[in-house]
DNA sequence: CTTCATGCAAATAATTTGCAGTAAG
DNA sequence: CTTACTGCAAATTATTTGCATGAAG
């Protein structure tokens, strides 16, 4: 329920925000221009500036997150529990994968070796998805 | 020896390329405008367009790599063996850390669970470096 | 010599800002 | 009512391109 989330963060509930969040949810990982193009159909007056402003305020409020890694354009996703991104080099698809103990081990190992106080891990695995492997 | 690397990749050895590579090496992880600003001092005629063009050709040739993760602007580094980035949220410093078996385990686990054919892992640990922890 | 790289200016794309009008609480 | 949000246009910043000249192999 996006209304509830926005209210908790003291952001006003506007049709624009709801539309943006719905779009992000629908695609999982989506770029700014995809949001814009998709929303324009149902909501032709929606302005790009509004999308930019809302993405930054909602990012600040930890409702949405940036997704970026080498060689890919920036996308957005709804904030969720920490997870790994699986990225297909062929079709560009991005999947989420739940984190298990091996990530905690890795964080602990890094913290120990480096003396960094590690808050979070940003992990992407880049490869070929099962569907694209099938296509020869 | 950057000359050797460029030659291997059939890229001409120019003072501009050498300057860019030297700058990246010096800083480890550096943004485009930092490269530009730093080089301008010794080489005032160096143009931004040249930096852009060279970064893409050298990225294509796998001499340099993009470094990006959430909430940080894009940087470049020299291509090296796979490694983890340790990022300090306070001072912005980025350190490299060698990869050990736990990363291989993680990759194997992800591959198995997802059926992706995983080629590489992009991993960043975000936290506070020892120096910034010391500052209260 | 031949090919590729440079630097400049112009073109394009991406993001941010200011502000008047409007909608949400 | 008050505050925050929207949409527009303009401003700023980032990136790309075309082309004439110059340097590298």
PDB file of C-alpha atoms (C1' of nucleotides) in Angstrom:
ATOM      1  CA  UNK A   1       0.000   0.000   0.000  1.00  0.00           C
ATOM      2  CA  UNK A   2       1.886   3.005  -1.279  1.00  0.00           C
ATOM      3  CA  UNK A   3      -0.449   5.480   0.414  1.00  0.00           C
ATOM      4  CA  UNK A   4       0.549   4.153   3.778  1.00  0.00           C
ATOM      5  CA  UNK A   5       4.248   4.250   3.004  1.00  0.00           C
ATOM      6  CA  UNK A   6       4.097   7.829   1.777  1.00  0.00           C
ATOM      7  CA  UNK A   7       2.134   8.916   4.809  1.00  0.00           C
ATOM      8  CA  UNK A   8       4.656   7.345   7.163  1.00  0.00           C
ATOM      9  CA  UNK A   9       7.391   9.326   5.499  1.00  0.00           C
ATOM     10  CA  UNK A  10       5.392  12.547   5.627  1.00  0.00           C
ATOM     11  CA  UNK A  11       5.194  12.857   1.895  1.00  0.00           C
ATOM     12  CA  UNK A  12       1.922  13.928   0.381  1.00  0.00           C
ATOM     13  CA  UNK A  13      -0.048  11.360  -1.516  1.00  0.00           C
ATOM     14  CA  UNK A  14      -0.311  12.577  -5.079  1.00  0.00           C
ATOM     15  CA  UNK A  15      -1.464  10.786  -8.205  1.00  0.00           C
ATOM     16  CA  UNK A  16       1.989  11.407  -9.714  1.00  0.00           C
ATOM     17  CA  UNK A  17       3.784   9.666  -6.876  1.00  0.00           C
ATOM     18  CA  UNK A  18       1.421   6.758  -6.913  1.00  0.00           C
ATOM     19  CA  UNK A  19       1.833   6.407 -10.653  1.00  0.00           C
ATOM     20  CA  UNK A  20       5.613   6.427 -10.364  1.00  0.00           C
ATOM     21  CA  UNK A  21       5.622   3.843  -7.613  1.00  0.00           C
ATOM     22  CA  UNK A  22       3.163   1.639  -9.479  1.00  0.00           C
ATOM     23  CA  UNK A  23       5.372   1.778 -12.522  1.00  0.00           C
ATOM     24  CA  UNK A  24       8.502   0.874 -10.587  1.00  0.00           C
ATOM     25  CA  UNK A  25       6.682  -1.973  -8.944  1.00  0.00           C
ATOM     26  CA  UNK A  26       5.404  -3.256 -12.250  1.00  0.00           C
ATOM     27  CA  UNK A  27       8.828  -3.386 -13.859  1.00  0.00           C
ATOM     28  CA  UNK A  28      10.929  -4.183 -10.838  1.00  0.00           C
ATOM     29  CA  UNK A  29      13.865  -2.201 -12.177  1.00  0.00           C
ATOM     30  CA  UNK A  30      13.155   0.732 -14.411  1.00  0.00           C
ATOM     31  CA  UNK A  31      14.958   3.754 -15.815  1.00  0.00           C
ATOM     32  CA  UNK A  32      13.793   7.331 -15.588  1.00  0.00           C
ATOM     33  CA  UNK A  33      12.842   7.602 -19.236  1.00  0.00           C
ATOM     34  CA  UNK A  34      10.947   4.340 -19.129  1.00  0.00           C
ATOM     35  CA  UNK A  35       8.941   5.676 -16.219  1.00  0.00           C
ATOM     36  CA  UNK A  36       8.290   8.835 -18.165  1.00  0.00           C
ATOM     37  CA  UNK A  37       7.307   7.123 -21.409  1.00  0.00           C
ATOM     38  CA  UNK A  38       5.034   4.626 -19.703  1.00  0.00           C
ATOM     39  CA  UNK A  39       3.249   7.104 -17.532  1.00  0.00           C
ATOM     40  CA  UNK A  40       2.743   9.610 -20.327  1.00  0.00           C
ATOM     41  CA  UNK A  41       0.175   7.358 -21.934  1.00  0.00           C
ATOM     42  CA  UNK A  42      -2.238   7.425 -19.048  1.00  0.00           C
ATOM     43  CA  UNK A  43      -1.136  10.742 -17.623  1.00  0.00           C
ATOM     44  CA  UNK A  44       0.002  12.967 -20.509  1.00  0.00           C
ATOM     45  CA  UNK A  45       0.576  16.052 -18.379  1.00  0.00           C
ATOM     46  CA  UNK A  46       3.122  14.357 -16.116  1.00  0.00           C
ATOM     47  CA  UNK A  47       6.356  16.244 -16.388  1.00  0.00           C
ATOM     48  CA  UNK A  48       9.866  14.847 -16.368  1.00  0.00           C
ATOM     49  CA  UNK A  49      10.871  17.352 -13.703  1.00  0.00           C
ATOM     50  CA  UNK A  50       8.215  15.907 -11.421  1.00  0.00           C
ATOM     51  CA  UNK A  51       9.675  12.466 -11.906  1.00  0.00           C
ATOM     52  CA  UNK A  52      13.157  13.679 -11.065  1.00  0.00           C
ATOM     53  CA  UNK A  53      11.966  15.550  -8.006  1.00  0.00           C
ATOM     54  CA  UNK A  54       9.936  12.657  -6.737  1.00  0.00           C
ATOM     55  CA  UNK A  55      12.615  10.100  -7.299  1.00  0.00           C
ATOM     56  CA  UNK A  56      14.996  12.133  -5.219  1.00  0.00           C
ATOM     57  CA  UNK A  57      12.558  12.804  -2.430  1.00  0.00           C
ATOM     58  CA  UNK A  58      11.437   9.195  -2.336  1.00  0.00           C
ATOM     59  CA  UNK A  59      15.003   8.026  -2.434  1.00  0.00           C
ATOM     60  CA  UNK A  60      15.774  10.287   0.477  1.00  0.00           C
ATOM     61  CA  UNK A  61      12.797   8.822   2.300  1.00  0.00           C
ATOM     62  CA  UNK A  62      14.094   5.346   1.536  1.00  0.00           C
ATOM     63  CA  UNK A  63      11.028   4.378  -0.454  1.00  0.00           C
ATOM     64  CA  UNK A  64      12.972   3.770  -3.629  1.00  0.00           C
ATOM     65  CA  UNK A  65      16.581   2.896  -4.356  1.00  0.00           C
ATOM     66  CA  UNK A  66      18.997   3.529  -7.146  1.00  0.00           C
ATOM     67  CA  UNK A  67      20.309   0.496  -8.934  1.00  0.00           C
ATOM     68  CA  UNK A  68      23.582   0.897 -10.731  1.00  0.00           C
ATOM     69  CA  UNK A  69      26.489  -1.174 -11.854  1.00  0.00           C
ATOM     70  CA  UNK A  70      29.149  -0.998 -14.548  1.00  0.00           C
ATOM     71  CA  UNK A  71      27.990  -0.767 -18.156  1.00  0.00           C
ATOM     72  CA  UNK A  72      24.338  -0.335 -17.324  1.00  0.00           C
ATOM     73  CA  UNK A  73      22.233   2.722 -17.108  1.00  0.00           C
ATOM     74  CA  UNK A  74      20.817   3.713 -13.802  1.00  0.00           C
ATOM     75  CA  UNK A  75      17.515   2.247 -12.736  1.00  0.00           C
ATOM     76  CA  UNK A  76      15.225   2.441  -9.756  1.00  0.00           C
ATOM     77  CA  UNK A  77      13.560  -0.171  -7.613  1.00  0.00           C
ATOM     78  CA  UNK A  78      11.314  -0.163  -4.572  1.00  0.00           C
ATOM     79  CA  UNK A  79      13.295  -0.358  -1.348  1.00  0.00           C
ATOM     80  CA  UNK A  80      13.285  -3.894  -0.115  1.00  0.00           C
ATOM     81  CA  UNK A  81      15.348  -6.222   2.004  1.00  0.00           C
ATOM     82  CA  UNK A  82      18.942  -6.495   0.941  1.00  0.00           C
ATOM     83  CA  UNK A  83      19.303  -8.673  -2.112  1.00  0.00           C
ATOM     84  CA  UNK A  84      21.622  -9.599  -4.913  1.00  0.00           C
ATOM     85  CA  UNK A  85      21.016  -8.499  -8.488  1.00  0.00           C
ATOM     86  CA  UNK A  86      21.385 -11.032 -11.245  1.00  0.00           C
ATOM     87  CA  UNK A  87      21.953  -9.259 -14.507  1.00  0.00           C
ATOM     88  CA  UNK A  88      21.694 -10.827 -17.927  1.00  0.00           C
ATOM     89  CA  UNK A  89      24.279  -9.457 -20.343  1.00  0.00           C
ATOM     90  CA  UNK A  90      22.232 -10.547 -23.332  1.00  0.00           C
ATOM     91  CA  UNK A  91      18.696  -9.396 -22.678  1.00  0.00           C
ATOM     92  CA  UNK A  92      19.354  -6.919 -19.888  1.00  0.00           C
ATOM     93  CA  UNK A  93      16.920  -8.542 -17.514  1.00  0.00           C
ATOM     94  CA  UNK A  94      17.552  -8.018 -13.824  1.00  0.00           C
ATOM     95  CA  UNK A  95      16.388 -10.458 -11.209  1.00  0.00           C
ATOM     96  CA  UNK A  96      16.507 -10.187  -7.452  1.00  0.00           C
ATOM     97  CA  UNK A  97      17.856 -12.938  -5.337  1.00  0.00           C
ATOM     98  CA  UNK A  98      17.564 -13.315  -1.619  1.00  0.00           C
ATOM     99  CA  UNK A  99      20.674 -13.047   0.423  1.00  0.00           C
ATOM    100  CA  UNK A 100      21.817 -15.964   2.475  1.00  0.00           C
ATOM    101  CA  UNK A 101      24.545 -16.631   5.005  1.00  0.00           C
ATOM    102  CA  UNK A 102      27.333 -16.549   2.470  1.00  0.00           C
ATOM    103  CA  UNK A 103      26.842 -12.815   2.095  1.00  0.00           C
ATOM    104  CA  UNK A 104      27.078 -12.352   5.824  1.00  0.00           C
ATOM    105  CA  UNK A 105      30.287 -14.330   5.785  1.00  0.00           C
ATOM    106  CA  UNK A 106      31.658 -12.178   3.052  1.00  0.00           C
ATOM    107  CA  UNK A 107      30.755  -8.991   4.879  1.00  0.00           C
ATOM    108  CA  UNK A 108      32.348 -10.285   8.037  1.00  0.00           C
ATOM    109  CA  UNK A 109      35.470 -11.266   6.163  1.00  0.00           C
ATOM    110  CA  UNK A 110      35.719  -7.853   4.526  1.00  0.00           C
ATOM    111  CA  UNK A 111      35.123  -6.051   7.791  1.00  0.00           C
ATOM    112  CA  UNK A 112      37.774  -8.066   9.525  1.00  0.00           C
ATOM    113  CA  UNK A 113      40.409  -7.673   6.852  1.00  0.00           C
ATOM    114  CA  UNK A 114      39.834  -3.997   6.197  1.00  0.00           C
ATOM    115  CA  UNK A 115      38.695  -2.666   9.569  1.00  0.00           C
ATOM    116  CA  UNK A 116      35.861  -0.899   7.779  1.00  0.00           C
ATOM    117  CA  UNK A 117      32.604  -0.767   9.663  1.00  0.00           C
ATOM    118  CA  UNK A 118      30.474  -2.243   6.916  1.00  0.00           C
ATOM    119  CA  UNK A 119      26.847  -1.177   6.730  1.00  0.00           C
ATOM    120  CA  UNK A 120      25.703  -2.743   3.536  1.00  0.00           C
ATOM    121  CA  UNK A 121      26.785  -4.759   0.548  1.00  0.00           C
ATOM    122  CA  UNK A 122      25.961  -3.924  -3.031  1.00  0.00           C
ATOM    123  CA  UNK A 123      26.264  -7.092  -5.049  1.00  0.00           C
ATOM    124  CA  UNK A 124      25.515  -7.839  -8.676  1.00  0.00           C
ATOM    125  CA  UNK A 125      26.199 -11.021 -10.560  1.00  0.00           C
ATOM    126  CA  UNK A 126      26.607 -10.551 -14.250  1.00  0.00           C
ATOM    127  CA  UNK A 127      26.078 -13.373 -16.678  1.00  0.00           C
ATOM    128  CA  UNK A 128      23.565 -15.012 -18.960  1.00  0.00           C
ATOM    129  CA  UNK A 129      20.061 -15.887 -17.878  1.00  0.00           C
ATOM    130  CA  UNK A 130      18.641 -19.373 -18.505  1.00  0.00           C
ATOM    131  CA  UNK A 131      16.419 -18.178 -21.375  1.00  0.00           C
ATOM    132  CA  UNK A 132      19.295 -16.545 -23.226  1.00  0.00           C
ATOM    133  CA  UNK A 133      21.490 -19.591 -22.688  1.00  0.00           C
ATOM    134  CA  UNK A 134      18.883 -21.627 -24.516  1.00  0.00           C
ATOM    135  CA  UNK A 135      19.021 -19.424 -27.598  1.00  0.00           C
ATOM    136  CA  UNK A 136      21.949 -20.576 -29.734  1.00  0.00           C
TER     137      UNK A 136
ATOM    138  CA  UNK B   1      54.032   0.087 -18.739  1.00  0.00           C
ATOM    139  CA  UNK B   2      51.110   1.804 -20.437  1.00  0.00           C
ATOM    140  CA  UNK B   3      52.868   1.979 -23.804  1.00  0.00           C
ATOM    141  CA  UNK B   4      52.983  -1.773 -23.976  1.00  0.00           C
ATOM    142  CA  UNK B   5      49.356  -2.170 -23.007  1.00  0.00           C
ATOM    143  CA  UNK B   6      48.178   0.317 -25.598  1.00  0.00           C
ATOM    144  CA  UNK B   7      50.252  -1.313 -28.292  1.00  0.00           C
ATOM    145  CA  UNK B   8      48.840  -4.727 -27.500  1.00  0.00           C
ATOM    146  CA  UNK B   9      45.372  -3.350 -27.953  1.00  0.00           C
ATOM    147  CA  UNK B  10      46.294  -1.609 -31.207  1.00  0.00           C
ATOM    148  CA  UNK B  11      45.663   1.816 -29.827  1.00  0.00           C
ATOM    149  CA  UNK B  12      48.105   4.548 -30.696  1.00  0.00           C
ATOM    150  CA  UNK B  13      50.352   5.819 -27.997  1.00  0.00           C
ATOM    151  CA  UNK B  14      49.561   9.471 -27.490  1.00  0.00           C
ATOM    152  CA  UNK B  15      50.554  11.850 -24.720  1.00  0.00           C
ATOM    153  CA  UNK B  16      46.869  12.345 -23.939  1.00  0.00           C
ATOM    154  CA  UNK B  17      46.264   8.664 -23.373  1.00  0.00           C
ATOM    155  CA  UNK B  18      49.337   8.305 -21.254  1.00  0.00           C
ATOM    156  CA  UNK B  19      48.317  11.294 -19.174  1.00  0.00           C
ATOM    157  CA  UNK B  20      44.848   9.903 -18.606  1.00  0.00           C
ATOM    158  CA  UNK B  21      46.169   6.512 -17.594  1.00  0.00           C
ATOM    159  CA  UNK B  22      48.749   8.031 -15.289  1.00  0.00           C
ATOM    160  CA  UNK B  23      46.063  10.072 -13.624  1.00  0.00           C
ATOM    161  CA  UNK B  24      43.799   7.076 -13.119  1.00  0.00           C
ATOM    162  CA  UNK B  25      46.682   5.108 -11.710  1.00  0.00           C
ATOM    163  CA  UNK B  26      47.620   7.897  -9.354  1.00  0.00           C
ATOM    164  CA  UNK B  27      44.139   8.193  -7.874  1.00  0.00           C
ATOM    165  CA  UNK B  28      43.012   4.618  -8.139  1.00  0.00           C
ATOM    166  CA  UNK B  29      39.406   5.653  -8.709  1.00  0.00           C
ATOM    167  CA  UNK B  30      38.744   8.936 -10.395  1.00  0.00           C
ATOM    168  CA  UNK B  31      35.880  10.764 -12.054  1.00  0.00           C
ATOM    169  CA  UNK B  32      35.941  12.315 -15.507  1.00  0.00           C
ATOM    170  CA  UNK B  33      36.030  15.873 -14.301  1.00  0.00           C
ATOM    171  CA  UNK B  34      38.795  15.114 -11.830  1.00  0.00           C
ATOM    172  CA  UNK B  35      40.842  13.709 -14.687  1.00  0.00           C
ATOM    173  CA  UNK B  36      40.096  16.811 -16.698  1.00  0.00           C
ATOM    174  CA  UNK B  37      40.899  19.274 -13.934  1.00  0.00           C
ATOM    175  CA  UNK B  38      44.101  17.530 -12.943  1.00  0.00           C
ATOM    176  CA  UNK B  39      45.453  17.144 -16.421  1.00  0.00           C
ATOM    177  CA  UNK B  40      44.604  20.682 -17.452  1.00  0.00           C
ATOM    178  CA  UNK B  41      47.365  22.014 -15.248  1.00  0.00           C
ATOM    179  CA  UNK B  42      50.167  20.260 -17.048  1.00  0.00           C
ATOM    180  CA  UNK B  43      48.433  19.953 -20.386  1.00  0.00           C
ATOM    181  CA  UNK B  44      46.138  22.962 -20.817  1.00  0.00           C
ATOM    182  CA  UNK B  45      45.112  22.108 -24.356  1.00  0.00           C
ATOM    183  CA  UNK B  46      43.687  18.718 -23.431  1.00  0.00           C
ATOM    184  CA  UNK B  47      40.045  18.699 -24.348  1.00  0.00           C
ATOM    185  CA  UNK B  48      37.198  17.080 -22.474  1.00  0.00           C
ATOM    186  CA  UNK B  49      36.041  15.415 -25.667  1.00  0.00           C
ATOM    187  CA  UNK B  50      39.382  13.671 -25.912  1.00  0.00           C
ATOM    188  CA  UNK B  51      38.947  12.317 -22.421  1.00  0.00           C
ATOM    189  CA  UNK B  52      35.502  11.008 -23.205  1.00  0.00           C
ATOM    190  CA  UNK B  53      36.625   9.419 -26.439  1.00  0.00           C
ATOM    191  CA  UNK B  54      39.641   7.803 -24.859  1.00  0.00           C
ATOM    192  CA  UNK B  55      37.811   6.507 -21.875  1.00  0.00           C
ATOM    193  CA  UNK B  56      35.384   4.745 -24.144  1.00  0.00           C
ATOM    194  CA  UNK B  57      37.993   3.324 -26.448  1.00  0.00           C
ATOM    195  CA  UNK B  58      40.141   2.201 -23.547  1.00  0.00           C
ATOM    196  CA  UNK B  59      37.152   0.746 -21.804  1.00  0.00           C
ATOM    197  CA  UNK B  60      36.305  -1.158 -24.950  1.00  0.00           C
ATOM    198  CA  UNK B  61      39.891  -2.395 -25.054  1.00  0.00           C
ATOM    199  CA  UNK B  62      39.599  -3.447 -21.422  1.00  0.00           C
ATOM    200  CA  UNK B  63      42.353  -1.152 -20.271  1.00  0.00           C
ATOM    201  CA  UNK B  64      40.098   0.770 -17.940  1.00  0.00           C
ATOM    202  CA  UNK B  65      36.848  -0.046 -16.174  1.00  0.00           C
ATOM    203  CA  UNK B  66      33.856   1.888 -15.008  1.00  0.00           C
ATOM    204  CA  UNK B  67      33.207   1.877 -11.313  1.00  0.00           C
ATOM    205  CA  UNK B  68      29.686   2.604 -10.240  1.00  0.00           C
ATOM    206  CA  UNK B  69      27.415   1.875  -7.355  1.00  0.00           C
ATOM    207  CA  UNK B  70      24.364   3.466  -5.763  1.00  0.00           C
ATOM    208  CA  UNK B  71      24.661   7.060  -4.571  1.00  0.00           C
ATOM    209  CA  UNK B  72      28.097   7.639  -6.019  1.00  0.00           C
ATOM    210  CA  UNK B  73      29.154   9.258  -9.196  1.00  0.00           C
ATOM    211  CA  UNK B  74      30.817   7.196 -11.816  1.00  0.00           C
ATOM    212  CA  UNK B  75      34.554   6.721 -11.644  1.00  0.00           C
ATOM    213  CA  UNK B  76      37.212   4.909 -13.599  1.00  0.00           C
ATOM    214  CA  UNK B  77      39.968   2.533 -12.596  1.00  0.00           C
ATOM    215  CA  UNK B  78      42.659   0.580 -14.401  1.00  0.00           C
ATOM    216  CA  UNK B  79      41.495  -2.894 -15.325  1.00  0.00           C
ATOM    217  CA  UNK B  80      42.806  -5.335 -12.793  1.00  0.00           C
ATOM    218  CA  UNK B  81      42.008  -8.710 -11.335  1.00  0.00           C
ATOM    219  CA  UNK B  82      38.521  -8.998  -9.915  1.00  0.00           C
ATOM    220  CA  UNK B  83      38.261  -7.294  -6.560  1.00  0.00           C
ATOM    221  CA  UNK B  84      35.837  -5.900  -4.043  1.00  0.00           C
ATOM    222  CA  UNK B  85      35.365  -2.179  -3.514  1.00  0.00           C
ATOM    223  CA  UNK B  86      35.285  -0.860   0.009  1.00  0.00           C
ATOM    224  CA  UNK B  87      33.566   2.483   0.024  1.00  0.00           C
ATOM    225  CA  UNK B  88      33.627   4.938   2.901  1.00  0.00           C
ATOM    226  CA  UNK B  89      30.335   6.783   3.272  1.00  0.00           C
ATOM    227  CA  UNK B  90      31.991   9.594   5.176  1.00  0.00           C
ATOM    228  CA  UNK B  91      35.078  10.551   3.208  1.00  0.00           C
ATOM    229  CA  UNK B  92      34.255   8.876  -0.075  1.00  0.00           C
ATOM    230  CA  UNK B  93      37.476   6.916  -0.187  1.00  0.00           C
ATOM    231  CA  UNK B  94      37.421   3.715  -2.198  1.00  0.00           C
ATOM    232  CA  UNK B  95      39.750   0.839  -1.467  1.00  0.00           C
ATOM    233  CA  UNK B  96      40.293  -2.354  -3.370  1.00  0.00           C
ATOM    234  CA  UNK B  97      40.304  -5.685  -1.666  1.00  0.00           C
ATOM    235  CA  UNK B  98      41.395  -8.967  -3.075  1.00  0.00           C
ATOM    236  CA  UNK B  99      38.824 -11.583  -3.635  1.00  0.00           C
ATOM    237  CA  UNK B 100      39.028 -14.847  -1.809  1.00  0.00           C
ATOM    238  CA  UNK B 101      37.201 -18.141  -1.843  1.00  0.00           C
ATOM    239  CA  UNK B 102      34.071 -16.750  -0.220  1.00  0.00           C
ATOM    240  CA  UNK B 103      33.317 -14.853  -3.400  1.00  0.00           C
ATOM    241  CA  UNK B 104      33.655 -17.996  -5.450  1.00  0.00           C
ATOM    242  CA  UNK B 105      31.269 -19.705  -3.088  1.00  0.00           C
ATOM    243  CA  UNK B 106      28.808 -16.920  -3.445  1.00  0.00           C
ATOM    244  CA  UNK B 107      29.013 -17.018  -7.229  1.00  0.00           C
ATOM    245  CA  UNK B 108      28.527 -20.761  -7.229  1.00  0.00           C
ATOM    246  CA  UNK B 109      25.577 -20.456  -4.913  1.00  0.00           C
ATOM    247  CA  UNK B 110      23.965 -17.799  -7.096  1.00  0.00           C
ATOM    248  CA  UNK B 111      24.594 -19.762 -10.259  1.00  0.00           C
ATOM    249  CA  UNK B 112      23.078 -22.859  -8.785  1.00  0.00           C
ATOM    250  CA  UNK B 113      19.989 -21.186  -7.401  1.00  0.00           C
ATOM    251  CA  UNK B 114      19.275 -19.013 -10.410  1.00  0.00           C
ATOM    252  CA  UNK B 115      20.564 -21.086 -13.325  1.00  0.00           C
ATOM    253  CA  UNK B 116      22.334 -18.012 -14.592  1.00  0.00           C
ATOM    254  CA  UNK B 117      25.697 -18.602 -16.195  1.00  0.00           C
ATOM    255  CA  UNK B 118      27.605 -16.113 -14.092  1.00  0.00           C
ATOM    256  CA  UNK B 119      30.625 -14.447 -15.634  1.00  0.00           C
ATOM    257  CA  UNK B 120      31.562 -11.916 -13.045  1.00  0.00           C
ATOM    258  CA  UNK B 121      30.603 -10.409  -9.735  1.00  0.00           C
ATOM    259  CA  UNK B 122      30.419  -6.714  -9.012  1.00  0.00           C
ATOM    260  CA  UNK B 123      30.724  -6.245  -5.291  1.00  0.00           C
ATOM    261  CA  UNK B 124      30.943  -3.152  -3.157  1.00  0.00           C
ATOM    262  CA  UNK B 125      30.914  -2.930   0.608  1.00  0.00           C
ATOM    263  CA  UNK B 126      29.666   0.351   1.927  1.00  0.00           C
ATOM    264  CA  UNK B 127      30.564   1.541   5.391  1.00  0.00           C
ATOM    265  CA  UNK B 128      32.969   3.656   7.363  1.00  0.00           C
ATOM    266  CA  UNK B 129      36.709   3.450   6.963  1.00  0.00           C
ATOM    267  CA  UNK B 130      38.984   3.111  10.023  1.00  0.00           C
ATOM    268  CA  UNK B 131      40.137   6.742   9.825  1.00  0.00           C
ATOM    269  CA  UNK B 132      36.600   8.101   9.790  1.00  0.00           C
ATOM    270  CA  UNK B 133      35.590   5.799  12.629  1.00  0.00           C
ATOM    271  CA  UNK B 134      38.293   7.395  14.709  1.00  0.00           C
ATOM    272  CA  UNK B 135      36.906  10.892  14.212  1.00  0.00           C
ATOM    273  CA  UNK B 136      34.133  11.416  16.749  1.00  0.00           C
TER     274      UNK B 136
ATOM    275  C1'  DC C   1      52.016   8.039 -46.739  1.00  0.00           C
ATOM    276  C1'  DT C   2      48.005   6.074 -44.227  1.00  0.00           C
ATOM    277  C1'  DT C   3      45.437   5.714 -40.424  1.00  0.00           C
ATOM    278  C1'  DC C   4      43.917   7.183 -36.310  1.00  0.00           C
ATOM    279  C1'  DA C   5      43.661  10.787 -32.580  1.00  0.00           C
ATOM    280  C1'  DT C   6      43.070  15.530 -31.206  1.00  0.00           C
ATOM    281  C1'  DG C   7      40.682  19.828 -30.309  1.00  0.00           C
ATOM    282  C1'  DC C   8      37.209  22.795 -31.283  1.00  0.00           C
ATOM    283  C1'  DA C   9      32.525  24.097 -31.782  1.00  0.00           C
ATOM    284  C1'  DA C  10      28.046  22.636 -32.245  1.00  0.00           C
ATOM    285  C1'  DA C  11      24.541  19.282 -31.234  1.00  0.00           C
ATOM    286  C1'  DT C  12      22.207  16.407 -28.124  1.00  0.00           C
ATOM    287  C1'  DA C  13      20.988  14.409 -23.765  1.00  0.00           C
ATOM    288  C1'  DA C  14      20.424  14.489 -18.822  1.00  0.00           C
ATOM    289  C1'  DT C  15      19.420  16.844 -14.702  1.00  0.00           C
ATOM    290  C1'  DT C  16      18.246  20.911 -11.850  1.00  0.00           C
ATOM    291  C1'  DT C  17      16.113  25.148 -10.713  1.00  0.00           C
ATOM    292  C1'  DG C  18      12.726  29.050 -10.030  1.00  0.00           C
ATOM    293  C1'  DC C  19       8.371  30.245  -9.888  1.00  0.00           C
ATOM    294  C1'  DA C  20       3.317  30.790 -10.402  1.00  0.00           C
ATOM    295  C1'  DG C  21      -0.564  28.101  -9.926  1.00  0.00           C
ATOM    296  C1'  DT C  22      -2.854  24.018  -7.639  1.00  0.00           C
ATOM    297  C1'  DA C  23      -3.942  20.262  -4.804  1.00  0.00           C
ATOM    298  C1'  DA C  24      -3.301  17.754  -0.323  1.00  0.00           C
ATOM    299  C1'  DG C  25      -3.762  17.646   4.496  1.00  0.00           C
TER     300       DG C  25
ATOM    301  C1'  DC D   1      -5.821  27.945   5.340  1.00  0.00           C
ATOM    302  C1'  DT D   2      -1.068  26.302   5.054  1.00  0.00           C
ATOM    303  C1'  DT D   3       2.322  23.687   3.167  1.00  0.00           C
ATOM    304  C1'  DA D   4       4.030  20.955  -0.218  1.00  0.00           C
ATOM    305  C1'  DC D   5       3.689  19.393  -5.090  1.00  0.00           C
ATOM    306  C1'  DT D   6       3.184  20.105 -10.029  1.00  0.00           C
ATOM    307  C1'  DG D   7       4.284  21.642 -14.607  1.00  0.00           C
ATOM    308  C1'  DC D   8       6.478  24.693 -17.398  1.00  0.00           C
ATOM    309  C1'  DA D   9      10.384  27.072 -19.188  1.00  0.00           C
ATOM    310  C1'  DA D  10      14.933  28.293 -18.579  1.00  0.00           C
ATOM    311  C1'  DA D  11      19.363  27.196 -16.789  1.00  0.00           C
ATOM    312  C1'  DT D  12      22.932  24.073 -15.976  1.00  0.00           C
ATOM    313  C1'  DT D  13      25.613  20.049 -16.564  1.00  0.00           C
ATOM    314  C1'  DA D  14      26.983  15.925 -18.983  1.00  0.00           C
ATOM    315  C1'  DT D  15      27.980  13.541 -23.113  1.00  0.00           C
ATOM    316  C1'  DT D  16      28.409  12.934 -28.207  1.00  0.00           C
ATOM    317  C1'  DT D  17      29.359  14.180 -32.821  1.00  0.00           C
ATOM    318  C1'  DG D  18      31.489  16.114 -37.206  1.00  0.00           C
ATOM    319  C1'  DC D  19      35.163  17.819 -39.153  1.00  0.00           C
ATOM    320  C1'  DA D  20      39.623  19.999 -40.265  1.00  0.00           C
ATOM    321  C1'  DT D  21      44.246  19.571 -38.675  1.00  0.00           C
ATOM    322  C1'  DG D  22      48.074  17.134 -36.800  1.00  0.00           C
ATOM    323  C1'  DA D  23      50.643  13.241 -34.954  1.00  0.00           C
ATOM    324  C1'  DA D  24      51.748   8.174 -34.752  1.00  0.00           C
ATOM    325  C1'  DG D  25      53.026   4.041 -36.913  1.00  0.00           C
TER     326       DG D  25
END
